[in-house]
Amino acid sequence: MNEELILIARIGKPHGIRGDVTIQSFSHDDRRFQKLKRVLLRMSSGEIAERTISSVRLLPTGILLKLEGVDDRDVAETLRNAEILIPESERPKLPKGRAYYDEIIGMKVVDDETGSAIGLVKNVLDMPAGDVFVLDLNGVEHLVTNAGEEVRKIDLSKNELRVKLLETYGISS
């Protein structure tokens, strides 16, 4: 498979005696697991295996997953810490102007007024008030929030984050 794989969850401990496992979701919408028919598991050895999903239960305490062929607690235990992956093409489409974190990290940071490249997006932090972008502006780390006035546009086609910084932070355009 040449397509990039996307990490969406990690298997936790077995639940009960029939092979159910808990999962730690990395998705913004846990209901998406109910729509999945199959997933890829990357084991700690690095081996990747395709598995069919038998059932998904959303509980107040988390998500329980049942995979075909995993019928008892001992087999479920062998899956602990396996990563649950999907091909990038199966990732849900986001509304225009939105992007996944892995698409934003590494983007060129462009001054919206001058059109000049001023740095790169180093990381994205998921904070309660909104996303915070960690920018590397010529060796100086700068944080901007997507909820504020500084981020003007996320342009996936140009691979750039357009900003109007409220302070210059020693950057010359």
mmCIF file of C-alpha atoms in Angstrom:
data_model
loop_
_atom_site.group_PDB
_atom_site.id
_atom_site.type_symbol
_atom_site.label_atom_id
_atom_site.label_comp_id
_atom_site.label_asym_id
_atom_site.label_seq_id
_atom_site.Cartn_x
_atom_site.Cartn_y
_atom_site.Cartn_z
ATOM 1 C CA MET A 1 0.000 0.000 0.000
ATOM 2 C CA ASN A 2 1.572 3.282 -1.147
ATOM 3 C CA GLU A 3 -1.001 5.552 0.458
ATOM 4 C CA GLU A 4 -0.108 7.354 3.679
ATOM 5 C CA LEU A 5 -1.677 5.879 6.801
ATOM 6 C CA ILE A 6 -3.352 8.078 9.413
ATOM 7 C CA LEU A 7 -3.328 7.225 13.119
ATOM 8 C CA ILE A 8 -6.866 7.533 14.514
ATOM 9 C CA ALA A 9 -6.679 5.558 17.781
ATOM 10 C CA ARG A 10 -4.637 3.244 19.988
ATOM 11 C CA ILE A 11 -5.875 0.010 21.517
ATOM 12 C CA GLY A 12 -5.922 -0.094 25.298
ATOM 13 C CA LYS A 13 -6.767 -2.919 27.646
ATOM 14 C CA PRO A 14 -9.197 -5.765 27.048
ATOM 15 C CA HIS A 15 -12.734 -5.294 28.365
ATOM 16 C CA GLY A 16 -14.542 -8.379 29.566
ATOM 17 C CA ILE A 17 -13.923 -11.941 28.432
ATOM 18 C CA ARG A 18 -15.258 -11.890 24.838
ATOM 19 C CA GLY A 19 -12.414 -10.016 23.138
ATOM 20 C CA ASP A 20 -13.628 -6.425 23.313
ATOM 21 C CA VAL A 21 -10.906 -3.792 23.683
ATOM 22 C CA THR A 22 -10.934 -0.203 24.858
ATOM 23 C CA ILE A 23 -9.504 2.374 22.494
ATOM 24 C CA GLN A 24 -7.978 5.798 22.961
ATOM 25 C CA SER A 25 -9.407 7.942 20.174
ATOM 26 C CA PHE A 26 -7.410 10.678 18.443
ATOM 27 C CA SER A 27 -10.462 11.778 16.472
ATOM 28 C CA HIS A 28 -12.564 14.888 17.033
ATOM 29 C CA ASP A 29 -15.722 12.795 16.517
ATOM 30 C CA ASP A 30 -15.835 9.357 18.144
ATOM 31 C CA ARG A 31 -19.012 8.469 16.214
ATOM 32 C CA ARG A 32 -16.800 7.994 13.156
ATOM 33 C CA PHE A 33 -15.746 4.598 14.521
ATOM 34 C CA GLN A 34 -19.321 3.350 14.086
ATOM 35 C CA LYS A 35 -19.047 3.945 10.323
ATOM 36 C CA LEU A 36 -15.789 2.044 9.881
ATOM 37 C CA LYS A 37 -15.972 -1.488 8.497
ATOM 38 C CA ARG A 38 -12.249 -2.265 8.560
ATOM 39 C CA VAL A 39 -9.050 -0.799 9.986
ATOM 40 C CA LEU A 40 -5.351 -1.426 9.799
ATOM 41 C CA LEU A 41 -3.491 -2.330 12.983
ATOM 42 C CA ARG A 42 0.187 -1.525 13.419
ATOM 43 C CA MET A 43 1.522 -3.869 16.054
ATOM 44 C CA SER A 44 4.504 -3.032 18.303
ATOM 45 C CA SER A 45 6.638 -5.199 15.970
ATOM 46 C CA GLY A 46 5.808 -2.799 13.114
ATOM 47 C CA GLU A 47 3.710 -5.402 11.306
ATOM 48 C CA ILE A 48 0.515 -4.008 9.756
ATOM 49 C CA ALA A 49 -2.577 -6.199 9.463
ATOM 50 C CA GLU A 50 -6.055 -5.429 8.162
ATOM 51 C CA ARG A 51 -8.915 -6.262 10.544
ATOM 52 C CA THR A 52 -12.686 -6.191 10.143
ATOM 53 C CA ILE A 53 -14.733 -4.445 12.824
ATOM 54 C CA SER A 54 -17.568 -6.501 14.324
ATOM 55 C CA SER A 55 -18.998 -3.809 16.582
ATOM 56 C CA VAL A 56 -18.344 -0.458 18.202
ATOM 57 C CA ARG A 57 -19.943 0.741 21.423
ATOM 58 C CA LEU A 58 -19.718 4.360 22.561
ATOM 59 C CA LEU A 59 -19.895 4.531 26.341
ATOM 60 C CA PRO A 60 -19.689 7.495 28.725
ATOM 61 C CA THR A 61 -16.301 6.133 29.813
ATOM 62 C CA GLY A 62 -14.902 5.573 26.312
ATOM 63 C CA ILE A 63 -15.117 3.393 23.223
ATOM 64 C CA LEU A 64 -15.255 -0.406 23.044
ATOM 65 C CA LEU A 65 -14.200 -2.106 19.839
ATOM 66 C CA LYS A 66 -14.792 -5.705 18.781
ATOM 67 C CA LEU A 67 -12.710 -7.098 15.917
ATOM 68 C CA GLU A 68 -13.495 -10.259 13.968
ATOM 69 C CA GLY A 69 -11.354 -13.169 15.126
ATOM 70 C CA VAL A 70 -10.692 -11.671 18.556
ATOM 71 C CA ASP A 71 -12.974 -13.820 20.650
ATOM 72 C CA ASP A 72 -11.388 -13.935 24.097
ATOM 73 C CA ARG A 73 -9.469 -11.803 26.559
ATOM 74 C CA ASP A 74 -6.106 -13.491 25.841
ATOM 75 C CA VAL A 75 -6.219 -12.653 22.136
ATOM 76 C CA ALA A 76 -7.428 -9.121 22.942
ATOM 77 C CA GLU A 77 -4.430 -8.671 25.269
ATOM 78 C CA THR A 78 -2.039 -9.290 22.332
ATOM 79 C CA LEU A 79 -3.493 -6.171 20.661
ATOM 80 C CA ARG A 80 -2.730 -3.828 23.569
ATOM 81 C CA ASN A 81 -0.972 -0.637 22.359
ATOM 82 C CA ALA A 82 -1.523 -1.470 18.675
ATOM 83 C CA GLU A 83 -2.172 1.630 16.592
ATOM 84 C CA ILE A 84 -5.418 1.852 14.628
ATOM 85 C CA LEU A 85 -4.791 3.343 11.189
ATOM 86 C CA ILE A 86 -6.801 4.222 8.108
ATOM 87 C CA PRO A 87 -5.652 5.195 4.603
ATOM 88 C CA GLU A 88 -5.510 8.957 4.124
ATOM 89 C CA SER A 89 -8.228 8.734 1.438
ATOM 90 C CA GLU A 90 -10.718 7.493 4.077
ATOM 91 C CA ARG A 91 -10.232 10.480 6.344
ATOM 92 C CA PRO A 92 -13.391 12.636 6.533
ATOM 93 C CA LYS A 93 -13.335 15.810 4.451
ATOM 94 C CA LEU A 94 -13.223 19.033 6.454
ATOM 95 C CA PRO A 95 -15.101 22.242 5.667
ATOM 96 C CA LYS A 96 -13.342 24.803 3.474
ATOM 97 C CA GLY A 97 -10.715 26.751 5.393
ATOM 98 C CA ARG A 98 -10.130 23.907 7.880
ATOM 99 C CA ALA A 99 -7.234 21.445 7.877
ATOM 100 C CA TYR A 100 -5.897 18.521 9.839
ATOM 101 C CA TYR A 101 -2.942 19.230 12.106
ATOM 102 C CA ASP A 102 -0.583 17.075 10.049
ATOM 103 C CA GLU A 103 -1.466 19.186 6.996
ATOM 104 C CA ILE A 104 -0.685 22.425 8.864
ATOM 105 C CA ILE A 105 2.609 21.397 10.488
ATOM 106 C CA GLY A 106 5.399 22.331 8.086
ATOM 107 C CA MET A 107 3.345 24.943 6.241
ATOM 108 C CA LYS A 108 5.060 28.122 5.137
ATOM 109 C CA VAL A 109 4.028 31.160 7.223
ATOM 110 C CA VAL A 110 3.291 34.147 4.977
ATOM 111 C CA ASP A 111 2.752 37.769 6.008
ATOM 112 C CA ASP A 112 -0.745 38.554 4.686
ATOM 113 C CA GLU A 113 0.075 42.193 3.921
ATOM 114 C CA THR A 114 3.401 41.784 2.110
ATOM 115 C CA GLY A 115 3.112 38.222 0.775
ATOM 116 C CA SER A 116 6.590 37.476 2.167
ATOM 117 C CA ALA A 117 7.455 34.085 3.649
ATOM 118 C CA ILE A 118 8.463 34.686 7.273
ATOM 119 C CA GLY A 119 8.751 31.190 8.738
ATOM 120 C CA LEU A 120 7.225 27.731 9.169
ATOM 121 C CA VAL A 121 4.509 26.168 11.304
ATOM 122 C CA LYS A 122 6.368 24.047 13.837
ATOM 123 C CA ASN A 123 3.415 22.514 15.716
ATOM 124 C CA VAL A 124 -0.306 22.845 16.486
ATOM 125 C CA LEU A 125 -1.566 22.731 20.063
ATOM 126 C CA ASP A 126 -5.157 21.717 20.786
ATOM 127 C CA MET A 127 -6.258 24.135 23.506
ATOM 128 C CA PRO A 128 -9.752 24.594 25.029
ATOM 129 C CA ALA A 129 -10.159 28.079 23.546
ATOM 130 C CA GLY A 130 -9.020 26.993 20.068
ATOM 131 C CA ASP A 131 -6.014 25.832 18.093
ATOM 132 C CA VAL A 132 -2.672 27.465 18.845
ATOM 133 C CA PHE A 133 -0.058 27.458 16.098
ATOM 134 C CA VAL A 134 3.596 27.286 17.106
ATOM 135 C CA LEU A 135 5.492 29.276 14.484
ATOM 136 C CA ASP A 136 9.229 29.256 13.844
ATOM 137 C CA LEU A 137 9.908 32.771 12.603
ATOM 138 C CA ASN A 138 13.591 32.772 11.665
ATOM 139 C CA GLY A 139 14.583 30.906 14.826
ATOM 140 C CA VAL A 140 12.162 32.767 17.120
ATOM 141 C CA GLU A 141 9.195 30.752 18.409
ATOM 142 C CA HIS A 142 5.892 32.609 18.300
ATOM 143 C CA LEU A 143 2.424 31.402 19.312
ATOM 144 C CA VAL A 144 -0.745 32.534 17.540
ATOM 145 C CA THR A 145 -4.282 31.364 18.130
ATOM 146 C CA ASN A 146 -6.689 30.443 15.382
ATOM 147 C CA ALA A 147 -9.421 32.114 17.438
ATOM 148 C CA GLY A 148 -7.712 35.520 17.331
ATOM 149 C CA GLU A 149 -7.019 38.147 14.678
ATOM 150 C CA GLU A 150 -3.542 37.030 13.641
ATOM 151 C CA VAL A 151 -4.398 33.956 11.534
ATOM 152 C CA ARG A 152 -5.984 35.154 8.306
ATOM 153 C CA LYS A 153 -6.153 32.035 6.122
ATOM 154 C CA ILE A 154 -5.089 28.397 5.933
ATOM 155 C CA ASP A 155 -4.404 27.704 2.252
ATOM 156 C CA LEU A 156 -3.890 23.985 1.623
ATOM 157 C CA SER A 157 -3.414 24.425 -2.131
ATOM 158 C CA LYS A 158 -0.453 26.765 -1.578
ATOM 159 C CA ASN A 159 0.677 25.013 1.640
ATOM 160 C CA GLU A 160 0.708 28.281 3.538
ATOM 161 C CA LEU A 161 -0.641 29.860 6.690
ATOM 162 C CA ARG A 162 -1.325 33.553 6.097
ATOM 163 C CA VAL A 163 -0.943 35.749 9.181
ATOM 164 C CA LYS A 164 -0.987 39.392 10.217
ATOM 165 C CA LEU A 165 1.151 39.474 13.331
ATOM 166 C CA LEU A 166 0.086 41.992 15.961
ATOM 167 C CA GLU A 167 3.721 42.415 17.013
ATOM 168 C CA THR A 168 6.724 42.301 14.710
ATOM 169 C CA TYR A 169 8.913 40.077 16.939
ATOM 170 C CA GLY A 170 12.031 41.316 15.188
ATOM 171 C CA ILE A 171 10.892 40.144 11.752
ATOM 172 C CA SER A 172 11.749 42.302 8.810
ATOM 173 C CA SER A 173 9.683 41.861 5.670
#
